[in-house]
Amino acid sequence: MKVNQFPDRVIEIDNEEYLYFGGTAYLGLPTHPEFQKLLIKNILRWGTAYGSSRSANIQLNAYGDGERFLANYIKADAVLTVSSGMLAGKLVVETLTPETDLFFHFPDTHTAIKKPNSLPVFIGNELNPRLLDNATEKITILTDSVPSFHVQPIDLVILNSIPSNKETTLVIDESHSLGILGTNGCGIFSTINLPNIKRKIMVSSLGKAFGLTGGVIASDSEFINQLANHDTFVSSAGMNAAFVQTMAHTAAIFLQQHQKLKDNLNYINTHLIKNKAVLFDPEYPLIYPEIEGINEIFTANKIIVTNFKYPTDTRDLNRIVITANHKKEDLDKIIDLLNQNQF
C-alpha cells in the first residue's frame, strides 16, 4: 500500500480513510506542529545539510548543544551523534573489534550490531559454556533492549554468571526503548548496573521515538572520545545539524508526548481483556495479537497495522503500534476488536 502523506494516526488509501497503528513514531513527533516549527527554525539557522567532517576546523555548536541534552537525558557520561542508528551500531562494533577476543550475541540481535563469527549467548536454555570457561579474555556481548516479538526489556541478570576472568563489554541497541522506557523515556541504559560488566555502550536510532533522522552512541567519556577519533567517524558527515539542535530545544515536547503515550497505554490496560492470545505490556507501545485472521478483521474495520513476514518464520507478523497521537476513540476501536476476537 502506497500513501501520499505521513502515516500518522489516520491515513488515506485509495481515497478511503483508515486508522493506522503501525510505524515507529511512538511519540508522534513527525507531525507535531510545535516540534515541526522548532525544526524549521533550526533548518533556517543551520541549513538543510552540513556535509563536512565533524573533525574539520569549523565546528558547529549545534552538535554540542544536542549531545549535552542527550547525555543528560540518557544519564550517560557522554554521547556522540551520527547520521543513522545503523552507523551508530556499525561504528561501535568496528571500534571494539581490535580489542575484543570474542563476541557473543543474544537471540534476534539487530543487524546494526551483528558481528560475523559472533557466538550465541545461549545454547538451548543454558549459557554458552564458552562464557563460563577459565580462559582470560576480553569479550563483547551484543543485544537489543527489547527483542522482536517481546514487549518487555531483556533480562540481563544472567550475565552475572560470567566469571571475572572475562573482561566484559555490553553493547545494547535501544532503538525501540529510547523515548519509551525508563524515567521520562530515558531508556534502560542508566539502569544497567551489573558488577561483571566493565563497560556498557548504548546505540540507538533517533528516527523512531525522537522523530529525527540520526543515531546516538552513549557510554563513558573515554570510549566516546575514542569513537570521535575513529577513522570511520572522522571520514563521515555528521547527523543533520538542525536535527541535533532541535533535540536541545524540545525537551518539554518530549516529556509531554511521553506522558500522552503512557496515558494511552494505561487506557488500553484498563479496558483490554487479558488473554494469552494478545501479547501486551502497559509499559510498552507494541501489541502482538496471535489471533487467526486478525489482519483481515482489522482491514474490514478500516484499521491498518504493521503486517509482514520474517524470513525465518512461516507466520505473518501483525504488530499493533500505539503512539502518543492516538485518541481514545481510536484505542476503543482496536480494543473492541481484540476483545471480540480473542476466544
PDB file of N, CA, C and O in Angstrom, residues 249-301:
ATOM      1  N   HIS A 249      16.160  21.818  22.076  1.00  0.00           N
ATOM      2  CA  HIS A 249      15.104  22.812  22.241  1.00  0.00           C
ATOM      3  C   HIS A 249      13.728  22.219  22.538  1.00  0.00           C
ATOM      4  O   HIS A 249      12.785  22.971  22.774  1.00  0.00           O
ATOM      5  N   THR A 250      13.618  20.909  22.475  1.00  0.00           N
ATOM      6  CA  THR A 250      12.281  20.305  22.521  1.00  0.00           C
ATOM      7  C   THR A 250      12.088  19.348  23.697  1.00  0.00           C
ATOM      8  O   THR A 250      11.233  18.473  23.651  1.00  0.00           O
ATOM      9  N   ALA A 251      12.862  19.522  24.752  1.00  0.00           N
ATOM     10  CA  ALA A 251      12.748  18.624  25.909  1.00  0.00           C
ATOM     11  C   ALA A 251      11.329  18.604  26.463  1.00  0.00           C
ATOM     12  O   ALA A 251      10.788  17.546  26.811  1.00  0.00           O
ATOM     13  N   ALA A 252      10.696  19.769  26.531  1.00  0.00           N
ATOM     14  CA  ALA A 252       9.337  19.836  27.086  1.00  0.00           C
ATOM     15  C   ALA A 252       8.355  19.060  26.214  1.00  0.00           C
ATOM     16  O   ALA A 252       7.441  18.388  26.727  1.00  0.00           O
ATOM     17  N   ILE A 253       8.533  19.119  24.900  1.00  0.00           N
ATOM     18  CA  ILE A 253       7.650  18.382  23.985  1.00  0.00           C
ATOM     19  C   ILE A 253       7.850  16.882  24.160  1.00  0.00           C
ATOM     20  O   ILE A 253       6.887  16.111  24.183  1.00  0.00           O
ATOM     21  N   PHE A 254       9.109  16.448  24.284  1.00  0.00           N
ATOM     22  CA  PHE A 254       9.372  15.029  24.521  1.00  0.00           C
ATOM     23  C   PHE A 254       8.614  14.543  25.753  1.00  0.00           C
ATOM     24  O   PHE A 254       7.969  13.487  25.733  1.00  0.00           O
ATOM     25  N   LEU A 255       8.694  15.311  26.831  1.00  0.00           N
ATOM     26  CA  LEU A 255       8.055  14.904  28.085  1.00  0.00           C
ATOM     27  C   LEU A 255       6.537  14.876  27.951  1.00  0.00           C
ATOM     28  O   LEU A 255       5.878  13.950  28.438  1.00  0.00           O
ATOM     29  N   GLN A 256       5.970  15.882  27.289  1.00  0.00           N
ATOM     30  CA  GLN A 256       4.522  15.911  27.089  1.00  0.00           C
ATOM     31  C   GLN A 256       4.049  14.714  26.269  1.00  0.00           C
ATOM     32  O   GLN A 256       3.046  14.066  26.620  1.00  0.00           O
ATOM     33  N   GLN A 257       4.754  14.430  25.188  1.00  0.00           N
ATOM     34  CA  GLN A 257       4.345  13.322  24.320  1.00  0.00           C
ATOM     35  C   GLN A 257       4.549  11.974  25.002  1.00  0.00           C
ATOM     36  O   GLN A 257       3.767  11.044  24.809  1.00  0.00           O
ATOM     37  N   HIS A 258       5.613  11.879  25.803  1.00  0.00           N
ATOM     38  CA  HIS A 258       5.839  10.633  26.545  1.00  0.00           C
ATOM     39  C   HIS A 258       4.698  10.381  27.522  1.00  0.00           C
ATOM     40  O   HIS A 258       4.226   9.245  27.674  1.00  0.00           O
ATOM     41  N   GLN A 259       4.219  11.428  28.181  1.00  0.00           N
ATOM     42  CA  GLN A 259       3.104  11.269  29.109  1.00  0.00           C
ATOM     43  C   GLN A 259       1.824  10.876  28.358  1.00  0.00           C
ATOM     44  O   GLN A 259       1.038  10.049  28.843  1.00  0.00           O
ATOM     45  N   LYS A 260       1.605  11.441  27.192  1.00  0.00           N
ATOM     46  CA  LYS A 260       0.441  11.065  26.388  1.00  0.00           C
ATOM     47  C   LYS A 260       0.507   9.588  26.004  1.00  0.00           C
ATOM     48  O   LYS A 260      -0.515   8.888  26.019  1.00  0.00           O
ATOM     49  N   LEU A 261       1.696   9.137  25.644  1.00  0.00           N
ATOM     50  CA  LEU A 261       1.857   7.724  25.302  1.00  0.00           C
ATOM     51  C   LEU A 261       1.547   6.845  26.505  1.00  0.00           C
ATOM     52  O   LEU A 261       0.844   5.831  26.395  1.00  0.00           O
ATOM     53  N   LYS A 262       2.070   7.210  27.671  1.00  0.00           N
ATOM     54  CA  LYS A 262       1.801   6.437  28.883  1.00  0.00           C
ATOM     55  C   LYS A 262       0.303   6.426  29.204  1.00  0.00           C
ATOM     56  O   LYS A 262      -0.253   5.394  29.604  1.00  0.00           O
ATOM     57  N   ASP A 263      -0.362   7.562  29.014  1.00  0.00           N
ATOM     58  CA  ASP A 263      -1.806   7.624  29.262  1.00  0.00           C
ATOM     59  C   ASP A 263      -2.559   6.680  28.323  1.00  0.00           C
ATOM     60  O   ASP A 263      -3.508   5.994  28.743  1.00  0.00           O
ATOM     61  N   ASN A 264      -2.151   6.637  27.059  1.00  0.00           N
ATOM     62  CA  ASN A 264      -2.790   5.739  26.105  1.00  0.00           C
ATOM     63  C   ASN A 264      -2.587   4.273  26.490  1.00  0.00           C
ATOM     64  O   ASN A 264      -3.509   3.452  26.401  1.00  0.00           O
ATOM     65  N   LEU A 265      -1.374   3.946  26.935  1.00  0.00           N
ATOM     66  CA  LEU A 265      -1.096   2.559  27.327  1.00  0.00           C
ATOM     67  C   LEU A 265      -1.870   2.187  28.589  1.00  0.00           C
ATOM     68  O   LEU A 265      -2.372   1.057  28.708  1.00  0.00           O
ATOM     69  N   ASN A 266      -1.984   3.106  29.521  1.00  0.00           N
ATOM     70  CA  ASN A 266      -2.779   2.846  30.729  1.00  0.00           C
ATOM     71  C   ASN A 266      -4.256   2.650  30.386  1.00  0.00           C
ATOM     72  O   ASN A 266      -4.943   1.811  30.989  1.00  0.00           O
ATOM     73  N   TYR A 267      -4.743   3.418  29.415  1.00  0.00           N
ATOM     74  CA  TYR A 267      -6.142   3.282  28.984  1.00  0.00           C
ATOM     75  C   TYR A 267      -6.383   1.888  28.393  1.00  0.00           C
ATOM     76  O   TYR A 267      -7.382   1.230  28.708  1.00  0.00           O
ATOM     77  N   ILE A 268      -5.463   1.446  27.544  1.00  0.00           N
ATOM     78  CA  ILE A 268      -5.587   0.104  26.966  1.00  0.00           C
ATOM     79  C   ILE A 268      -5.551  -0.954  28.062  1.00  0.00           C
ATOM     80  O   ILE A 268      -6.353  -1.897  28.074  1.00  0.00           O
ATOM     81  N   ASN A 269      -4.640  -0.791  28.995  1.00  0.00           N
ATOM     82  CA  ASN A 269      -4.506  -1.768  30.073  1.00  0.00           C
ATOM     83  C   ASN A 269      -5.781  -1.883  30.900  1.00  0.00           C
ATOM     84  O   ASN A 269      -6.126  -2.958  31.388  1.00  0.00           O
ATOM     85  N   THR A 270      -6.490  -0.785  31.030  1.00  0.00           N
ATOM     86  CA  THR A 270      -7.737  -0.779  31.811  1.00  0.00           C
ATOM     87  C   THR A 270      -8.876  -1.485  31.082  1.00  0.00           C
ATOM     88  O   THR A 270      -9.707  -2.145  31.710  1.00  0.00           O
ATOM     89  N   HIS A 271      -8.896  -1.405  29.752  1.00  0.00           N
ATOM     90  CA  HIS A 271     -10.061  -1.882  29.003  1.00  0.00           C
ATOM     91  C   HIS A 271      -9.832  -3.164  28.205  1.00  0.00           C
ATOM     92  O   HIS A 271     -10.800  -3.804  27.776  1.00  0.00           O
ATOM     93  N   LEU A 272      -8.585  -3.518  27.974  1.00  0.00           N
ATOM     94  CA  LEU A 272      -8.307  -4.730  27.202  1.00  0.00           C
ATOM     95  C   LEU A 272      -8.460  -5.969  28.075  1.00  0.00           C
ATOM     96  O   LEU A 272      -7.895  -6.045  29.166  1.00  0.00           O
ATOM     97  N   ILE A 273      -9.221  -6.941  27.595  1.00  0.00           N
ATOM     98  CA  ILE A 273      -9.375  -8.195  28.323  1.00  0.00           C
ATOM     99  C   ILE A 273      -8.055  -8.964  28.247  1.00  0.00           C
ATOM    100  O   ILE A 273      -7.520  -9.192  27.163  1.00  0.00           O
ATOM    101  N   LYS A 274      -7.547  -9.368  29.389  1.00  0.00           N
ATOM    102  CA  LYS A 274      -6.268 -10.076  29.427  1.00  0.00           C
ATOM    103  C   LYS A 274      -6.434 -11.487  28.872  1.00  0.00           C
ATOM    104  O   LYS A 274      -7.335 -12.231  29.277  1.00  0.00           O
ATOM    105  N   ASN A 275      -5.573 -11.842  27.941  1.00  0.00           N
ATOM    106  CA  ASN A 275      -5.636 -13.160  27.319  1.00  0.00           C
ATOM    107  C   ASN A 275      -4.290 -13.484  26.700  1.00  0.00           C
ATOM    108  O   ASN A 275      -3.612 -12.587  26.176  1.00  0.00           O
ATOM    109  N   LYS A 276      -3.878 -14.739  26.727  1.00  0.00           N
ATOM    110  CA  LYS A 276      -2.582 -15.156  26.195  1.00  0.00           C
ATOM    111  C   LYS A 276      -2.482 -14.932  24.692  1.00  0.00           C
ATOM    112  O   LYS A 276      -1.373 -14.898  24.141  1.00  0.00           O
ATOM    113  N   ALA A 277      -3.623 -14.790  24.014  1.00  0.00           N
ATOM    114  CA  ALA A 277      -3.609 -14.586  22.566  1.00  0.00           C
ATOM    115  C   ALA A 277      -3.191 -13.172  22.180  1.00  0.00           C
ATOM    116  O   ALA A 277      -2.933 -12.907  21.005  1.00  0.00           O
ATOM    117  N   VAL A 278      -3.136 -12.278  23.153  1.00  0.00           N
ATOM    118  CA  VAL A 278      -2.748 -10.891  22.885  1.00  0.00           C
ATOM    119  C   VAL A 278      -1.589 -10.526  23.806  1.00  0.00           C
ATOM    120  O   VAL A 278      -1.762 -10.392  25.017  1.00  0.00           O
ATOM    121  N   LEU A 279      -0.408 -10.371  23.208  1.00  0.00           N
ATOM    122  CA  LEU A 279       0.787 -10.044  23.991  1.00  0.00           C
ATOM    123  C   LEU A 279       0.866  -8.533  24.156  1.00  0.00           C
ATOM    124  O   LEU A 279       1.057  -7.790  23.187  1.00  0.00           O
ATOM    125  N   PHE A 280       0.720  -8.073  25.404  1.00  0.00           N
ATOM    126  CA  PHE A 280       0.698  -6.636  25.687  1.00  0.00           C
ATOM    127  C   PHE A 280       1.267  -6.390  27.070  1.00  0.00           C
ATOM    128  O   PHE A 280       1.047  -7.162  27.999  1.00  0.00           O
ATOM    129  N   ASP A 281       2.013  -5.299  27.193  1.00  0.00           N
ATOM    130  CA  ASP A 281       2.521  -4.847  28.479  1.00  0.00           C
ATOM    131  C   ASP A 281       2.228  -3.356  28.590  1.00  0.00           C
ATOM    132  O   ASP A 281       2.508  -2.607  27.639  1.00  0.00           O
ATOM    133  N   PRO A 282       1.666  -2.893  29.696  1.00  0.00           N
ATOM    134  CA  PRO A 282       1.260  -1.485  29.803  1.00  0.00           C
ATOM    135  C   PRO A 282       2.396  -0.477  29.786  1.00  0.00           C
ATOM    136  O   PRO A 282       2.144   0.729  29.747  1.00  0.00           O
ATOM    137  N   GLU A 283       3.644  -0.940  29.798  1.00  0.00           N
ATOM    138  CA  GLU A 283       4.782  -0.024  29.725  1.00  0.00           C
ATOM    139  C   GLU A 283       5.336   0.102  28.315  1.00  0.00           C
ATOM    140  O   GLU A 283       6.265   0.893  28.087  1.00  0.00           O
ATOM    141  N   TYR A 284       4.755  -0.657  27.353  1.00  0.00           N
ATOM    142  CA  TYR A 284       5.387  -0.733  26.032  1.00  0.00           C
ATOM    143  C   TYR A 284       4.346  -0.612  24.929  1.00  0.00           C
ATOM    144  O   TYR A 284       3.279  -1.232  25.006  1.00  0.00           O
ATOM    145  N   PRO A 285       4.625   0.167  23.862  1.00  0.00           N
ATOM    146  CA  PRO A 285       3.594   0.518  22.886  1.00  0.00           C
ATOM    147  C   PRO A 285       3.408  -0.445  21.725  1.00  0.00           C
ATOM    148  O   PRO A 285       2.912  -0.049  20.657  1.00  0.00           O
ATOM    149  N   LEU A 286       3.780  -1.699  21.886  1.00  0.00           N
ATOM    150  CA  LEU A 286       3.541  -2.704  20.854  1.00  0.00           C
ATOM    151  C   LEU A 286       2.607  -3.789  21.393  1.00  0.00           C
ATOM    152  O   LEU A 286       2.738  -4.205  22.542  1.00  0.00           O
ATOM    153  N   ILE A 287       1.686  -4.218  20.544  1.00  0.00           N
ATOM    154  CA  ILE A 287       0.788  -5.324  20.882  1.00  0.00           C
ATOM    155  C   ILE A 287       0.923  -6.371  19.785  1.00  0.00           C
ATOM    156  O   ILE A 287       0.848  -6.052  18.590  1.00  0.00           O
ATOM    157  N   TYR A 288       1.112  -7.616  20.179  1.00  0.00           N
ATOM    158  CA  TYR A 288       1.215  -8.716  19.230  1.00  0.00           C
ATOM    159  C   TYR A 288       0.009  -9.638  19.404  1.00  0.00           C
ATOM    160  O   TYR A 288      -0.038 -10.431  20.346  1.00  0.00           O
ATOM    161  N   PRO A 289      -0.993  -9.566  18.518  1.00  0.00           N
ATOM    162  CA  PRO A 289      -2.136 -10.473  18.627  1.00  0.00           C
ATOM    163  C   PRO A 289      -1.882 -11.773  17.858  1.00  0.00           C
ATOM    164  O   PRO A 289      -1.498 -11.741  16.683  1.00  0.00           O
ATOM    165  N   GLU A 290      -2.048 -12.874  18.508  1.00  0.00           N
ATOM    166  CA  GLU A 290      -1.931 -14.172  17.842  1.00  0.00           C
ATOM    167  C   GLU A 290      -3.341 -14.732  17.662  1.00  0.00           C
ATOM    168  O   GLU A 290      -3.748 -15.697  18.313  1.00  0.00           O
ATOM    169  N   ILE A 291      -4.087 -14.091  16.775  1.00  0.00           N
ATOM    170  CA  ILE A 291      -5.479 -14.429  16.521  1.00  0.00           C
ATOM    171  C   ILE A 291      -5.632 -14.712  15.031  1.00  0.00           C
ATOM    172  O   ILE A 291      -5.273 -13.886  14.187  1.00  0.00           O
ATOM    173  N   GLU A 292      -6.144 -15.871  14.690  1.00  0.00           N
ATOM    174  CA  GLU A 292      -6.292 -16.281  13.299  1.00  0.00           C
ATOM    175  C   GLU A 292      -7.144 -15.276  12.532  1.00  0.00           C
ATOM    176  O   GLU A 292      -8.253 -14.920  12.934  1.00  0.00           O
ATOM    177  N   GLY A 293      -6.598 -14.793  11.410  1.00  0.00           N
ATOM    178  CA  GLY A 293      -7.344 -13.898  10.535  1.00  0.00           C
ATOM    179  C   GLY A 293      -7.520 -12.481  11.059  1.00  0.00           C
ATOM    180  O   GLY A 293      -8.329 -11.712  10.526  1.00  0.00           O
ATOM    181  N   ILE A 294      -6.754 -12.094  12.084  1.00  0.00           N
ATOM    182  CA  ILE A 294      -6.968 -10.779  12.699  1.00  0.00           C
ATOM    183  C   ILE A 294      -6.643  -9.642  11.731  1.00  0.00           C
ATOM    184  O   ILE A 294      -7.293  -8.586  11.765  1.00  0.00           O
ATOM    185  N   ASN A 295      -5.666  -9.829  10.844  1.00  0.00           N
ATOM    186  CA  ASN A 295      -5.338  -8.754   9.913  1.00  0.00           C
ATOM    187  C   ASN A 295      -6.507  -8.462   8.977  1.00  0.00           C
ATOM    188  O   ASN A 295      -6.810  -7.293   8.681  1.00  0.00           O
ATOM    189  N   GLU A 296      -7.186  -9.508   8.535  1.00  0.00           N
ATOM    190  CA  GLU A 296      -8.353  -9.324   7.669  1.00  0.00           C
ATOM    191  C   GLU A 296      -9.487  -8.633   8.431  1.00  0.00           C
ATOM    192  O   GLU A 296     -10.211  -7.799   7.871  1.00  0.00           O
ATOM    193  N   ILE A 297      -9.626  -8.977   9.707  1.00  0.00           N
ATOM    194  CA  ILE A 297     -10.658  -8.337  10.543  1.00  0.00           C
ATOM    195  C   ILE A 297     -10.355  -6.842  10.698  1.00  0.00           C
ATOM    196  O   ILE A 297     -11.246  -5.998  10.577  1.00  0.00           O
ATOM    197  N   PHE A 298      -9.095  -6.517  10.943  1.00  0.00           N
ATOM    198  CA  PHE A 298      -8.708  -5.117  11.060  1.00  0.00           C
ATOM    199  C   PHE A 298      -9.006  -4.358   9.763  1.00  0.00           C
ATOM    200  O   PHE A 298      -9.590  -3.273   9.775  1.00  0.00           O
ATOM    201  N   THR A 299      -8.597  -4.930   8.639  1.00  0.00           N
ATOM    202  CA  THR A 299      -8.781  -4.251   7.356  1.00  0.00           C
ATOM    203  C   THR A 299     -10.264  -4.019   7.069  1.00  0.00           C
ATOM    204  O   THR A 299     -10.647  -2.943   6.588  1.00  0.00           O
ATOM    205  N   ALA A 300     -11.087  -5.006   7.387  1.00  0.00           N
ATOM    206  CA  ALA A 300     -12.527  -4.870   7.169  1.00  0.00           C
ATOM    207  C   ALA A 300     -13.125  -3.761   8.022  1.00  0.00           C
ATOM    208  O   ALA A 300     -14.174  -3.198   7.680  1.00  0.00           O
ATOM    209  N   ASN A 301     -12.452  -3.431   9.120  1.00  0.00           N
ATOM    210  CA  ASN A 301     -12.923  -2.374  10.012  1.00  0.00           C
ATOM    211  C   ASN A 301     -12.132  -1.077   9.833  1.00  0.00           C
ATOM    212  O   ASN A 301     -12.104  -0.248  10.730  1.00  0.00           O
TER     213      ASN A 301
END
